[in-house]
Amino acid sequence: DADVTQTPRNRITKTGKRIMLECSQTKGHDRMYWYRQDPGLGLRLIYYSFDVKDINKGEISDGYSVSRQAQAKFSLSPESAIPNQTALYFCATSDLSGEKLFFGSGTQLSVL
Amino acid sequence: GENVEQHPSTLSVQEGDSAVIKCTYSDSASNYFPWYKQELGKRPQLIIDIRSNVGEKKDQRIAVTLNKTAKHFSLHITETQPEDSAVYFCAATIHGQNFVFGPGTRLSVLP
């Protein structure tokens, strides 16, 4: 089945380290998104991309960077990991309607 | 920009009872309102949605109602079952633009 895959599922890192969260999809969707989930705050948009040459900041982009390597790949990097970036991160895709989001299985990031 | 509030933050019901979750939005231009369900340890998944030209939509035991004048919409689950236990997120958007999600409601269905 076409899916959205995130790697790694869990990552523990230290303050100041540079890491990368990766997302790949086999749905053939052009639109890809990175969300952050914190208890009581819902899902907040970090960055989104409507095609390979299009990258846009979301609600909480400060401290993060992204790369759209191909239609199927969208990666997220905390620029220099800090403890308040500890959260559950979801990648998502949608077709051109932008209506239905398909989420990956999530990456739990812990910054010590 | 859009702001979405969601209540209650937690909800416990007895199996077989109904559950109602309410959301309000701030941008009167929003015209698409989806609901996502996230089971423990799993990814959010769309369960139902409604567009602004419709007042109510049903799908088996779940339904969503929309009041555009008051800028609020609600999720109704009837005859709740243990598998309905999850976190539910509402969202609002102008069609084709990015979603703004509510903070979520943790529903527990007690046997």
mmCIF file of C-alpha atoms in Angstrom:
data_model
loop_
_atom_site.group_PDB
_atom_site.id
_atom_site.type_symbol
_atom_site.label_atom_id
_atom_site.label_comp_id
_atom_site.label_asym_id
_atom_site.label_seq_id
_atom_site.Cartn_x
_atom_site.Cartn_y
_atom_site.Cartn_z
ATOM 1 C CA ASP A 1 0.000 0.000 0.000
ATOM 2 C CA ALA A 2 1.162 3.525 -0.711
ATOM 3 C CA ASP A 3 2.425 5.030 2.516
ATOM 4 C CA VAL A 4 4.289 7.801 4.299
ATOM 5 C CA THR A 5 7.427 6.551 6.066
ATOM 6 C CA GLN A 6 9.414 8.396 8.713
ATOM 7 C CA THR A 7 12.880 7.530 9.994
ATOM 8 C CA PRO A 8 13.985 7.183 12.698
ATOM 9 C CA ARG A 9 10.995 6.285 14.920
ATOM 10 C CA ASN A 10 12.843 7.439 18.014
ATOM 11 C CA ARG A 11 15.911 9.615 18.440
ATOM 12 C CA ILE A 12 17.729 10.756 21.550
ATOM 13 C CA THR A 13 20.320 13.457 21.045
ATOM 14 C CA LYS A 14 22.260 16.028 22.993
ATOM 15 C CA THR A 15 21.901 19.787 23.008
ATOM 16 C CA GLY A 16 23.756 21.379 20.101
ATOM 17 C CA LYS A 17 23.858 18.311 17.896
ATOM 18 C CA ARG A 18 22.677 18.495 14.293
ATOM 19 C CA ILE A 19 20.270 15.746 13.343
ATOM 20 C CA MET A 20 17.924 14.981 10.475
ATOM 21 C CA LEU A 21 14.438 13.552 10.487
ATOM 22 C CA GLU A 22 13.531 11.942 7.188
ATOM 23 C CA CYS A 23 10.253 11.401 5.410
ATOM 24 C CA SER A 24 9.524 9.516 2.217
ATOM 25 C CA GLN A 25 6.214 8.764 0.529
ATOM 26 C CA THR A 26 4.933 6.457 -2.156
ATOM 27 C CA LYS A 27 1.551 8.172 -2.544
ATOM 28 C CA GLY A 28 2.645 10.310 -5.477
ATOM 29 C CA HIS A 29 1.513 13.457 -3.680
ATOM 30 C CA ASP A 30 3.089 16.817 -4.447
ATOM 31 C CA ARG A 31 2.360 18.432 -1.074
ATOM 32 C CA MET A 32 4.397 17.517 1.980
ATOM 33 C CA TYR A 33 4.320 18.895 5.526
ATOM 34 C CA TRP A 34 6.141 18.704 8.838
ATOM 35 C CA TYR A 35 4.111 19.024 12.048
ATOM 36 C CA ARG A 36 5.103 19.031 15.673
ATOM 37 C CA GLN A 37 2.825 17.532 18.346
ATOM 38 C CA ASP A 38 3.043 18.600 21.990
ATOM 39 C CA PRO A 39 0.537 17.574 24.676
ATOM 40 C CA GLY A 40 -2.273 20.114 24.909
ATOM 41 C CA LEU A 41 -1.075 22.072 21.876
ATOM 42 C CA GLY A 42 -2.324 19.922 19.037
ATOM 43 C CA LEU A 43 -0.488 19.686 15.730
ATOM 44 C CA ARG A 44 1.481 22.768 14.724
ATOM 45 C CA LEU A 45 2.883 23.308 11.261
ATOM 46 C CA ILE A 46 6.649 23.767 10.994
ATOM 47 C CA TYR A 47 7.277 23.834 7.212
ATOM 48 C CA TYR A 48 5.434 22.807 4.074
ATOM 49 C CA SER A 49 6.281 22.235 0.445
ATOM 50 C CA PHE A 50 3.886 22.182 -2.506
ATOM 51 C CA ASP A 51 6.512 20.908 -4.936
ATOM 52 C CA VAL A 52 10.255 20.296 -5.117
ATOM 53 C CA LYS A 53 11.103 23.952 -5.706
ATOM 54 C CA ASP A 54 8.613 25.335 -3.202
ATOM 55 C CA ILE A 55 9.418 25.578 0.538
ATOM 56 C CA ASN A 56 7.343 27.644 2.955
ATOM 57 C CA LYS A 57 7.530 28.468 6.634
ATOM 58 C CA GLY A 58 4.715 27.410 8.879
ATOM 59 C CA GLU A 59 3.573 28.584 12.270
ATOM 60 C CA ILE A 60 6.690 27.525 14.230
ATOM 61 C CA SER A 61 9.610 27.412 11.768
ATOM 62 C CA ASP A 62 12.193 29.190 13.957
ATOM 63 C CA GLY A 63 15.041 26.842 14.859
ATOM 64 C CA TYR A 64 14.302 24.367 12.067
ATOM 65 C CA SER A 65 15.358 23.896 8.458
ATOM 66 C CA VAL A 66 14.027 21.580 5.761
ATOM 67 C CA SER A 67 15.071 20.089 2.466
ATOM 68 C CA ARG A 68 12.864 18.720 -0.325
ATOM 69 C CA GLN A 69 15.254 16.350 -2.059
ATOM 70 C CA ALA A 70 12.691 14.929 -4.468
ATOM 71 C CA GLN A 71 8.935 14.757 -4.902
ATOM 72 C CA ALA A 72 8.912 11.804 -2.531
ATOM 73 C CA LYS A 73 11.379 13.029 0.118
ATOM 74 C CA PHE A 74 11.159 15.844 2.652
ATOM 75 C CA SER A 75 13.560 16.086 5.593
ATOM 76 C CA LEU A 76 13.539 18.222 8.734
ATOM 77 C CA SER A 77 16.528 19.365 10.819
ATOM 78 C CA PRO A 78 16.520 21.164 14.128
ATOM 79 C CA GLU A 79 19.363 23.577 13.341
ATOM 80 C CA SER A 80 21.093 23.067 16.702
ATOM 81 C CA ALA A 81 19.070 20.807 18.937
ATOM 82 C CA ILE A 82 17.760 22.316 22.163
ATOM 83 C CA PRO A 83 15.673 20.661 24.891
ATOM 84 C CA ASN A 84 12.433 22.497 24.011
ATOM 85 C CA GLN A 85 12.512 20.759 20.630
ATOM 86 C CA THR A 86 11.707 17.538 22.432
ATOM 87 C CA ALA A 87 8.410 16.503 20.831
ATOM 88 C CA LEU A 88 6.654 14.077 18.500
ATOM 89 C CA TYR A 89 7.165 15.037 14.860
ATOM 90 C CA PHE A 90 4.870 14.012 12.029
ATOM 91 C CA CYS A 91 5.393 14.222 8.311
ATOM 92 C CA ALA A 92 2.251 14.379 6.181
ATOM 93 C CA THR A 93 1.295 14.495 2.522
ATOM 94 C CA SER A 94 -1.747 15.592 0.553
ATOM 95 C CA ASP A 95 -2.837 15.757 -3.038
ATOM 96 C CA LEU A 96 -3.395 19.038 -4.841
ATOM 97 C CA SER A 97 -6.767 19.551 -3.160
ATOM 98 C CA GLY A 98 -4.931 19.897 0.134
ATOM 99 C CA GLU A 99 -7.916 18.396 1.912
ATOM 100 C CA LYS A 100 -6.970 14.999 3.273
ATOM 101 C CA LEU A 101 -3.675 14.727 5.131
ATOM 102 C CA PHE A 102 -1.905 11.365 5.248
ATOM 103 C CA PHE A 103 0.418 11.208 8.213
ATOM 104 C CA GLY A 104 3.571 9.195 8.722
ATOM 105 C CA SER A 105 4.030 7.093 11.847
ATOM 106 C CA GLY A 106 5.900 9.848 13.667
ATOM 107 C CA THR A 107 9.384 10.442 15.109
ATOM 108 C CA GLN A 108 9.788 10.941 18.847
ATOM 109 C CA LEU A 109 12.730 13.297 19.350
ATOM 110 C CA SER A 110 14.286 13.774 22.765
ATOM 111 C CA VAL A 111 16.946 16.447 23.265
ATOM 112 C CA LEU A 112 18.926 16.109 26.487
ATOM 113 C CA GLY B 1 -4.740 34.278 11.208
ATOM 114 C CA GLU B 2 -7.045 31.422 12.073
ATOM 115 C CA ASN B 3 -7.367 30.260 15.683
ATOM 116 C CA VAL B 4 -9.160 27.049 16.651
ATOM 117 C CA GLU B 5 -10.319 26.263 20.171
ATOM 118 C CA GLN B 6 -11.521 22.817 21.226
ATOM 119 C CA HIS B 7 -13.464 21.626 24.288
ATOM 120 C CA PRO B 8 -13.350 19.634 26.412
ATOM 121 C CA SER B 9 -9.693 18.673 26.653
ATOM 122 C CA THR B 10 -10.638 15.332 28.220
ATOM 123 C CA LEU B 11 -13.913 13.438 28.102
ATOM 124 C CA SER B 12 -14.931 10.167 29.745
ATOM 125 C CA VAL B 13 -18.153 8.377 28.821
ATOM 126 C CA GLN B 14 -19.684 5.015 29.554
ATOM 127 C CA GLU B 15 -19.734 2.520 26.717
ATOM 128 C CA GLY B 16 -22.930 2.980 24.732
ATOM 129 C CA ASP B 17 -23.350 6.649 25.657
ATOM 130 C CA SER B 18 -22.864 9.563 23.261
ATOM 131 C CA ALA B 19 -19.861 11.894 23.133
ATOM 132 C CA VAL B 20 -19.753 15.449 21.829
ATOM 133 C CA ILE B 21 -16.639 17.515 21.126
ATOM 134 C CA LYS B 22 -16.939 21.180 20.201
ATOM 135 C CA CYS B 23 -14.629 23.499 18.276
ATOM 136 C CA THR B 24 -14.754 27.201 17.511
ATOM 137 C CA TYR B 25 -12.826 29.038 14.806
ATOM 138 C CA SER B 26 -12.028 32.698 14.317
ATOM 139 C CA ASP B 27 -11.704 33.251 10.551
ATOM 140 C CA SER B 28 -15.097 33.544 8.872
ATOM 141 C CA ALA B 29 -13.418 32.741 5.529
ATOM 142 C CA SER B 30 -12.635 29.172 6.638
ATOM 143 C CA ASN B 31 -14.715 26.747 4.622
ATOM 144 C CA TYR B 32 -13.404 23.244 5.303
ATOM 145 C CA PHE B 33 -13.485 21.480 8.677
ATOM 146 C CA PRO B 34 -11.949 17.995 9.089
ATOM 147 C CA TRP B 35 -11.751 15.800 12.168
ATOM 148 C CA TYR B 36 -8.778 13.510 12.847
ATOM 149 C CA LYS B 37 -8.577 10.590 15.255
ATOM 150 C CA GLN B 38 -5.289 9.537 16.844
ATOM 151 C CA GLU B 39 -5.240 6.243 18.683
ATOM 152 C CA LEU B 40 -2.559 5.725 21.316
ATOM 153 C CA GLY B 41 0.869 5.461 19.714
ATOM 154 C CA LYS B 42 -0.494 5.817 16.191
ATOM 155 C CA ARG B 43 -0.729 8.452 13.499
ATOM 156 C CA PRO B 44 -3.691 10.841 13.125
ATOM 157 C CA GLN B 45 -6.242 9.727 10.556
ATOM 158 C CA LEU B 46 -9.131 11.587 8.967
ATOM 159 C CA ILE B 47 -12.500 10.300 10.149
ATOM 160 C CA ILE B 48 -14.974 12.851 8.804
ATOM 161 C CA ASP B 49 -15.045 16.314 7.294
ATOM 162 C CA ILE B 50 -17.577 18.997 6.426
ATOM 163 C CA ARG B 51 -17.627 21.917 4.041
ATOM 164 C CA SER B 52 -19.184 25.287 4.764
ATOM 165 C CA ASN B 53 -22.074 24.763 2.360
ATOM 166 C CA VAL B 54 -23.349 21.837 4.463
ATOM 167 C CA GLY B 55 -24.849 21.991 7.941
ATOM 168 C CA GLU B 56 -24.510 18.365 8.933
ATOM 169 C CA LYS B 57 -22.811 15.189 7.735
ATOM 170 C CA LYS B 58 -23.125 11.645 9.053
ATOM 171 C CA ASP B 59 -21.102 8.484 8.644
ATOM 172 C CA GLN B 60 -22.501 5.563 10.619
ATOM 173 C CA ARG B 61 -22.016 6.395 14.325
ATOM 174 C CA ILE B 62 -20.232 9.695 13.800
ATOM 175 C CA ALA B 63 -21.628 13.019 12.662
ATOM 176 C CA VAL B 64 -20.391 16.564 12.371
ATOM 177 C CA THR B 65 -22.482 19.725 12.568
ATOM 178 C CA LEU B 66 -21.477 23.225 11.502
ATOM 179 C CA ASN B 67 -22.884 26.588 12.566
ATOM 180 C CA LYS B 68 -21.274 29.198 10.322
ATOM 181 C CA THR B 69 -22.971 32.111 12.031
ATOM 182 C CA ALA B 70 -21.586 31.192 15.425
ATOM 183 C CA LYS B 71 -18.343 29.875 13.900
ATOM 184 C CA HIS B 72 -18.432 26.558 15.656
ATOM 185 C CA PHE B 73 -18.597 22.912 14.665
ATOM 186 C CA SER B 74 -19.033 19.728 16.647
ATOM 187 C CA LEU B 75 -18.255 16.015 16.439
ATOM 188 C CA HIS B 76 -20.926 13.642 17.690
ATOM 189 C CA ILE B 77 -20.233 9.967 18.381
ATOM 190 C CA THR B 78 -23.212 7.788 19.262
ATOM 191 C CA GLU B 79 -23.228 4.339 20.881
ATOM 192 C CA THR B 80 -19.596 4.722 21.903
ATOM 193 C CA GLN B 81 -17.363 1.652 21.934
ATOM 194 C CA PRO B 82 -13.952 1.023 23.539
ATOM 195 C CA GLU B 83 -12.271 1.413 20.141
ATOM 196 C CA ASP B 84 -13.515 5.021 20.042
ATOM 197 C CA SER B 85 -11.019 5.839 22.820
ATOM 198 C CA ALA B 86 -8.461 8.172 21.240
ATOM 199 C CA VAL B 87 -7.424 11.795 20.890
ATOM 200 C CA TYR B 88 -9.604 13.727 18.467
ATOM 201 C CA PHE B 89 -8.409 16.853 16.654
ATOM 202 C CA CYS B 90 -10.593 19.338 14.831
ATOM 203 C CA ALA B 91 -9.161 21.680 12.202
ATOM 204 C CA ALA B 92 -10.243 24.621 10.098
ATOM 205 C CA THR B 93 -8.929 25.894 6.799
ATOM 206 C CA ILE B 94 -9.713 27.863 3.719
ATOM 207 C CA HIS B 95 -9.915 25.205 1.028
ATOM 208 C CA GLY B 96 -6.507 24.365 -0.393
ATOM 209 C CA GLN B 97 -4.595 26.236 2.285
ATOM 210 C CA ASN B 98 -2.958 24.897 5.434
ATOM 211 C CA PHE B 99 -4.922 23.529 8.358
ATOM 212 C CA VAL B 100 -5.033 25.048 11.828
ATOM 213 C CA PHE B 101 -5.650 22.293 14.356
ATOM 214 C CA GLY B 102 -7.343 22.492 17.715
ATOM 215 C CA PRO B 103 -5.422 21.305 20.804
ATOM 216 C CA GLY B 104 -7.192 17.940 20.886
ATOM 217 C CA THR B 105 -9.679 16.071 23.085
ATOM 218 C CA ARG B 106 -8.767 12.831 24.821
ATOM 219 C CA LEU B 107 -11.851 10.597 24.797
ATOM 220 C CA SER B 108 -12.002 7.602 27.100
ATOM 221 C CA VAL B 109 -14.837 5.096 26.721
ATOM 222 C CA LEU B 110 -15.280 3.186 29.947
ATOM 223 C CA PRO B 111 -16.570 -0.418 29.832
#
